[in-house]
CSV table of C-alpha atoms in Angstrom, one decimal:
chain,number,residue,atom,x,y,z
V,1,UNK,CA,-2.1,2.4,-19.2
V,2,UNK,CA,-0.9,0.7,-22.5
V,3,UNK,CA,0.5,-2.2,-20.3
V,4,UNK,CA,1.8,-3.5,-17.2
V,5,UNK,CA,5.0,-3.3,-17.3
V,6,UNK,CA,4.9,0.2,-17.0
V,7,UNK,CA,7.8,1.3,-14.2
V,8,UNK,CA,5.9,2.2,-11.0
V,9,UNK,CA,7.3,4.5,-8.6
V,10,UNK,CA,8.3,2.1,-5.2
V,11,UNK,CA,7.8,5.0,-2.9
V,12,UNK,CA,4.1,4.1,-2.3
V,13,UNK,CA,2.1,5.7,-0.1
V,14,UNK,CA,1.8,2.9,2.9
V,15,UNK,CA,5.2,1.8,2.2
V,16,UNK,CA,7.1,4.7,3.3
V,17,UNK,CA,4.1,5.0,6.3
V,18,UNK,CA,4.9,1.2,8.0
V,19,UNK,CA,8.2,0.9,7.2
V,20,UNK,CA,10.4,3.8,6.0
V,21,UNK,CA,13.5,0.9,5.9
V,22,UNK,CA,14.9,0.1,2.2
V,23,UNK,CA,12.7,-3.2,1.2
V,24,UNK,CA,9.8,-3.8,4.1
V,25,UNK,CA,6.8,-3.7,1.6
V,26,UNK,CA,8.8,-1.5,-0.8
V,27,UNK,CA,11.7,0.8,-0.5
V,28,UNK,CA,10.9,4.1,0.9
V,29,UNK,CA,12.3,7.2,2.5
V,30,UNK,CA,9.5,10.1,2.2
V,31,UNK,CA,5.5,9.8,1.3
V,32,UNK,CA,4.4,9.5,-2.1
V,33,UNK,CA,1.4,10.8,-3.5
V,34,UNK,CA,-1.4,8.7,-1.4
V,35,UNK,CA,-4.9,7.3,-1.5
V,36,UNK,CA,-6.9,8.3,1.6
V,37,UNK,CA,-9.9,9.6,3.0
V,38,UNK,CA,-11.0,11.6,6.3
V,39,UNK,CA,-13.1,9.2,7.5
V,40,UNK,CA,-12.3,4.8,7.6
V,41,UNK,CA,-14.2,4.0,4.9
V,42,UNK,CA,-14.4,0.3,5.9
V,43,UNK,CA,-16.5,-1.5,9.2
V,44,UNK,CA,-14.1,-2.0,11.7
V,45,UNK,CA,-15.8,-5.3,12.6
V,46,UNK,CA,-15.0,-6.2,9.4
V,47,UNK,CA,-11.4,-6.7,10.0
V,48,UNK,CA,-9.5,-10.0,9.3
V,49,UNK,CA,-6.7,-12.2,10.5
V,50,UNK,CA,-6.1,-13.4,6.8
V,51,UNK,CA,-1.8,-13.0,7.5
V,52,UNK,CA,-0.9,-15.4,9.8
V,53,UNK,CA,1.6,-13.2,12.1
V,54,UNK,CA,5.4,-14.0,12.1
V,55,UNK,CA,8.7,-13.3,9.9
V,56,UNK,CA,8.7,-12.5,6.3
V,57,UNK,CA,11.4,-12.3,3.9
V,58,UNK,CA,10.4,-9.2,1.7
V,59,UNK,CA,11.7,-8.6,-2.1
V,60,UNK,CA,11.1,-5.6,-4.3
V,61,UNK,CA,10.0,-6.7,-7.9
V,62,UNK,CA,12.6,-5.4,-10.3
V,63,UNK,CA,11.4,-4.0,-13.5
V,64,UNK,CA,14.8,-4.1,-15.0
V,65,UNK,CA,15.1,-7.6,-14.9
V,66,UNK,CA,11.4,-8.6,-15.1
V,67,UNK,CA,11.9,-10.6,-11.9
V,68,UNK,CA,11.8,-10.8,-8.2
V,69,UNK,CA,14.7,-9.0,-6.7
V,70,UNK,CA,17.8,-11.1,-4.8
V,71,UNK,CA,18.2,-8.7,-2.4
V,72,UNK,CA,16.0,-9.3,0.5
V,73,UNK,CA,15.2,-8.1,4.0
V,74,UNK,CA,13.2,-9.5,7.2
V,75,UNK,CA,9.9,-7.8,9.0
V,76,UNK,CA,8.0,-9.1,11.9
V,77,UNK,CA,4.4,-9.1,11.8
V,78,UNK,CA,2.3,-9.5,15.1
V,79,UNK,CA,-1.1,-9.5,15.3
V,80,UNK,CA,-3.0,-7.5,18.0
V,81,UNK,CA,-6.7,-8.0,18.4
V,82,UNK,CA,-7.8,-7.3,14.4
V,83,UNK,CA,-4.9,-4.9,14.2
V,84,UNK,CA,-1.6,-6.1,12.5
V,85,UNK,CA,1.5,-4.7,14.0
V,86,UNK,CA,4.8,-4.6,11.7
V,87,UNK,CA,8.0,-4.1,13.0
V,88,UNK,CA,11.3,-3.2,10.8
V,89,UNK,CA,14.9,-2.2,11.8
V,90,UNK,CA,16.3,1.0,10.4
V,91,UNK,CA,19.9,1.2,10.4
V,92,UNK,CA,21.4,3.4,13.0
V,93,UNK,CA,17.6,4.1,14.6
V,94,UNK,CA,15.0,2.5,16.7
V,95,UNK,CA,12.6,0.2,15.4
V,96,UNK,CA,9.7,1.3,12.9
V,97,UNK,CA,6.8,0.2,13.8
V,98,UNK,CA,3.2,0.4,12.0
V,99,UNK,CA,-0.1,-0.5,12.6
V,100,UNK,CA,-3.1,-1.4,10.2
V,101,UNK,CA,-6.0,-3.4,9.9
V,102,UNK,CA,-6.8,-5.2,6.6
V,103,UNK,CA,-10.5,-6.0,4.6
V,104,UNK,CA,-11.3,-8.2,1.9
V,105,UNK,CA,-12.4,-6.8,-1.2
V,106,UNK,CA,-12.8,-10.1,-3.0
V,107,UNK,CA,-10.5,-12.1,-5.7
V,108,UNK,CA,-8.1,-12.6,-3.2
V,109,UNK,CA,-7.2,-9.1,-2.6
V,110,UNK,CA,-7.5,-6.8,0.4
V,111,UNK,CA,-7.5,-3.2,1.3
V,112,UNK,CA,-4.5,-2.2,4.1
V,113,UNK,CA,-6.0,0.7,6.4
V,114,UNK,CA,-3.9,2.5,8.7
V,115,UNK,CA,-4.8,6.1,10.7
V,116,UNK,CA,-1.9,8.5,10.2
V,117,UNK,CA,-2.4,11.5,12.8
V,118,UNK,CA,0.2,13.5,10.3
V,119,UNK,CA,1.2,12.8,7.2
V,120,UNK,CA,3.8,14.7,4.5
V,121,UNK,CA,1.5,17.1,4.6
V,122,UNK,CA,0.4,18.2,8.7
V,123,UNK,CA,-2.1,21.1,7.5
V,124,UNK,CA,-3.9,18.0,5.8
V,125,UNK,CA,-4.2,16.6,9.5
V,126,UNK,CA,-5.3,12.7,10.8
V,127,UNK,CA,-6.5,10.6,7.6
V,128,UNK,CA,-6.8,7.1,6.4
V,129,UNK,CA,-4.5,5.6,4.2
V,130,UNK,CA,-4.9,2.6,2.1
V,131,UNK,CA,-2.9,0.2,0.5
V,132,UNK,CA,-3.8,-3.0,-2.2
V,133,UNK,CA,-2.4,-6.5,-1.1
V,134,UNK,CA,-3.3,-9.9,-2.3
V,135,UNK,CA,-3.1,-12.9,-0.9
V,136,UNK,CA,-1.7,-15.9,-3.2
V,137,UNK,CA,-1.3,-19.4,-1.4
V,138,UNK,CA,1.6,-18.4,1.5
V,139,UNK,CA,2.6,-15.7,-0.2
V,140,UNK,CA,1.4,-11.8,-0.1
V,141,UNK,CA,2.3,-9.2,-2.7
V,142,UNK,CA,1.7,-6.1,-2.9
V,143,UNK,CA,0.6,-3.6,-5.4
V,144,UNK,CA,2.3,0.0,-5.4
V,145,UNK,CA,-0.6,2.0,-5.1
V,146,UNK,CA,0.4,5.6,-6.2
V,147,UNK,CA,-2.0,8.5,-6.9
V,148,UNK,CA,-0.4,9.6,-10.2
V,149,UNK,CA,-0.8,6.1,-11.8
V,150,UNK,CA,-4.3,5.7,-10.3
V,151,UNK,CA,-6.0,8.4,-11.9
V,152,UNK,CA,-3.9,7.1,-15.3
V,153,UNK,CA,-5.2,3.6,-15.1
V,154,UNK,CA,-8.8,3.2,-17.8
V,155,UNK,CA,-11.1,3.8,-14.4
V,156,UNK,CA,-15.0,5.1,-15.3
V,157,UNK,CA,-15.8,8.3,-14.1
V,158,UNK,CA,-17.6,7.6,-11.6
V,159,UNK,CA,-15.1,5.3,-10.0
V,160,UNK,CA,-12.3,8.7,-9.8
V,161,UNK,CA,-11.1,10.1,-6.9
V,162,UNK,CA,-11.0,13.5,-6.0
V,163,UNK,CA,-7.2,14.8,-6.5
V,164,UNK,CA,-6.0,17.0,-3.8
V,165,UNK,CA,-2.7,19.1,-3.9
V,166,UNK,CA,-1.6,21.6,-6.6
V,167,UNK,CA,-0.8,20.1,-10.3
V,168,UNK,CA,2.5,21.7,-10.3
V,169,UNK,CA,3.3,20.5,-6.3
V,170,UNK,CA,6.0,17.7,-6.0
V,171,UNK,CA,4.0,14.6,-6.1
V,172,UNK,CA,4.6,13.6,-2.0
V,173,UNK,CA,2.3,16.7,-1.8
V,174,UNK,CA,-0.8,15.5,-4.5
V,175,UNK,CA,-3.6,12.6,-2.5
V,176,UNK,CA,-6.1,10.8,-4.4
V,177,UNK,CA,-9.0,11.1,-2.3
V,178,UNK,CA,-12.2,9.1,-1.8
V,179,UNK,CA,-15.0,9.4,0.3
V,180,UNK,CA,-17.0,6.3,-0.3
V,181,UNK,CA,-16.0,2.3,0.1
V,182,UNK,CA,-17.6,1.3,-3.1
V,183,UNK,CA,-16.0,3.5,-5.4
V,184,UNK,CA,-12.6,3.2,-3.9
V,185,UNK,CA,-12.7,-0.6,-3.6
V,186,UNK,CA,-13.9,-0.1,-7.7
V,187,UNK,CA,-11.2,1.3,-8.2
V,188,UNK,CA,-8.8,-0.4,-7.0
V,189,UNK,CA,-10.0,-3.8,-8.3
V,190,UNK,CA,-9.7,-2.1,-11.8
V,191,UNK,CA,-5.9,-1.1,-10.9
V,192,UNK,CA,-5.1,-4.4,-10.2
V,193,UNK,CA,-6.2,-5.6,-13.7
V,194,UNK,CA,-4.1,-3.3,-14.8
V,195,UNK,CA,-0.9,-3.4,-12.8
V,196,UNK,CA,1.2,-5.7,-11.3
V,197,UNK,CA,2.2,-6.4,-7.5
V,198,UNK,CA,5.8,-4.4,-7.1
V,199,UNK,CA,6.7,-6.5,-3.0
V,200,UNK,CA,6.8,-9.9,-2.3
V,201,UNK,CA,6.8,-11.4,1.3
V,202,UNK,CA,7.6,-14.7,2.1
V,203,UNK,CA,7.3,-16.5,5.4
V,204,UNK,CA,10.4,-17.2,6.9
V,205,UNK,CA,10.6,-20.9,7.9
V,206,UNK,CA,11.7,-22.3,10.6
C-alpha cells in the first residue's frame, strides 16, 4: 500500500460477526471477505482479561474528514470466564450478541478469536475468525481487517495466506486463510504498520 490513508472497507470480517448493528466495532450488515482458519490457532489458556468489561461508546473513523466520527453508539461488554461477551441493540430485533476470546501478540495489540459454526458461506462450515485490536491507555481501536487489503499490504511470502473463494466471487465470498499462529500473527503485525485502526471505543463513565 502506498499509504495509510487508503479508504478501507468498514464491513470487516468480525464486525459484521459480533455486532451486525451500524457502529458496534464498525458498521456492518453482511460478512466481508475474512481471515480465518479451521482450527484456533492460539492456546486457549492463553487468553486474557486485558478489556475491563462494561459500556463503551463506539465511533467509526471517518476517512472523509480525517477524524473520529461524531456519531456514536453504546455496546456492553461482559466478561465470562476468559471469554468476552458483547451485547448490541439492533433496531426493531433482539439483541446481538457475540462471543470471543482475545491474545496478545505484543506492541500493545491483540488477536480477537471467535468460533463461527456458519459463516456467509455454510458449505465452508465452523471456523475461526480473527480480528486486530490494540489497546492504547483506556482506549481500544480497532483495525479493519479485510482479506482484499491484506494480501495488498508489502507482506513476505512466506508470511501470505492462502486465499480461498473464486477471484471473480463478490468479495463476502473470498477468506484469507491461515493455518499456523506465527505466520498469521506476522502478518498482521505488518498490517498494522501499514494501516490505521478504522473503530474507536471509549469507556462510558459513570
Amino acid at each position: 500500500l502506498a499509504d495509510r490513508t487508503i479508504q478501507i472497507v468498514l464491513e470487516g470480517c468480525m464486525t459484521s460477526l459480533w455486532f451486525r448493528s451500524l457502529l458496534v466495532l464498525g458498521a456492518a450488515v453482511s460478512l466481508s471477505a475474512c481471515i480465518v482458519s479451521k482450527q484456533l490457532l492460539f492456546n486457549p489458556s492463553d487468553a486474557l482479561a486485558s478489556i475491563s468489561p462494561g459500556q463503551f461508546e463506539v465511533q467509526n473513523y471517518d476517512f472523509k474528514l480525517g477524524a473520529w466520527g461524531t456519531k456514536r453508539t453504546i455496546a456492553t461488554l461482559k466478561l465470562q470466564g476468559r471469554i468476552y461477551v458483547l451485547t448490541s441493540k439492533i433496531e426493531g430485533s433482539t439483541d446481538d450478541v457475540r462471543e470471543f476470546t482475545l491474545f496478545d501478540i505484543g506492541g500493545g495489540l491483540f488477536v480477537a478469536a471467535t468460533l463461527m459454526k456458519e459463516g456467509n458461506d455454510e458449505e465452508r462450515g465452523a471456523e475461526y475468525y480473527y480480528e486486530l485490536l490494540e489497546i492504547n491507555d483506556t482506549e481500544i481501536l480497532k483495525y479493519g481487517v479485510y482479506c482484499e487489503e491484506l494480501v495488498k499490504v508489502r507482506l513476505p511470502s512466506i508470511y501470505r495466506p492462502i486465499v480461498e473463494g473464486n477471484k471473480d466471487a463478490p468479495e463476502a465470498l473470498r477468506y484469507c486463510k491461515y493455518s499456523n499462529r506465527e505466520t498469521l500473527v506476522a502478518a498482521l503485525l505488518v498490517y498494522a504498520k501499514y494501516m490505521q485502526p478504522t473503530v474507536r471505543y471509549r469507556p462510558v463513565k459513570g
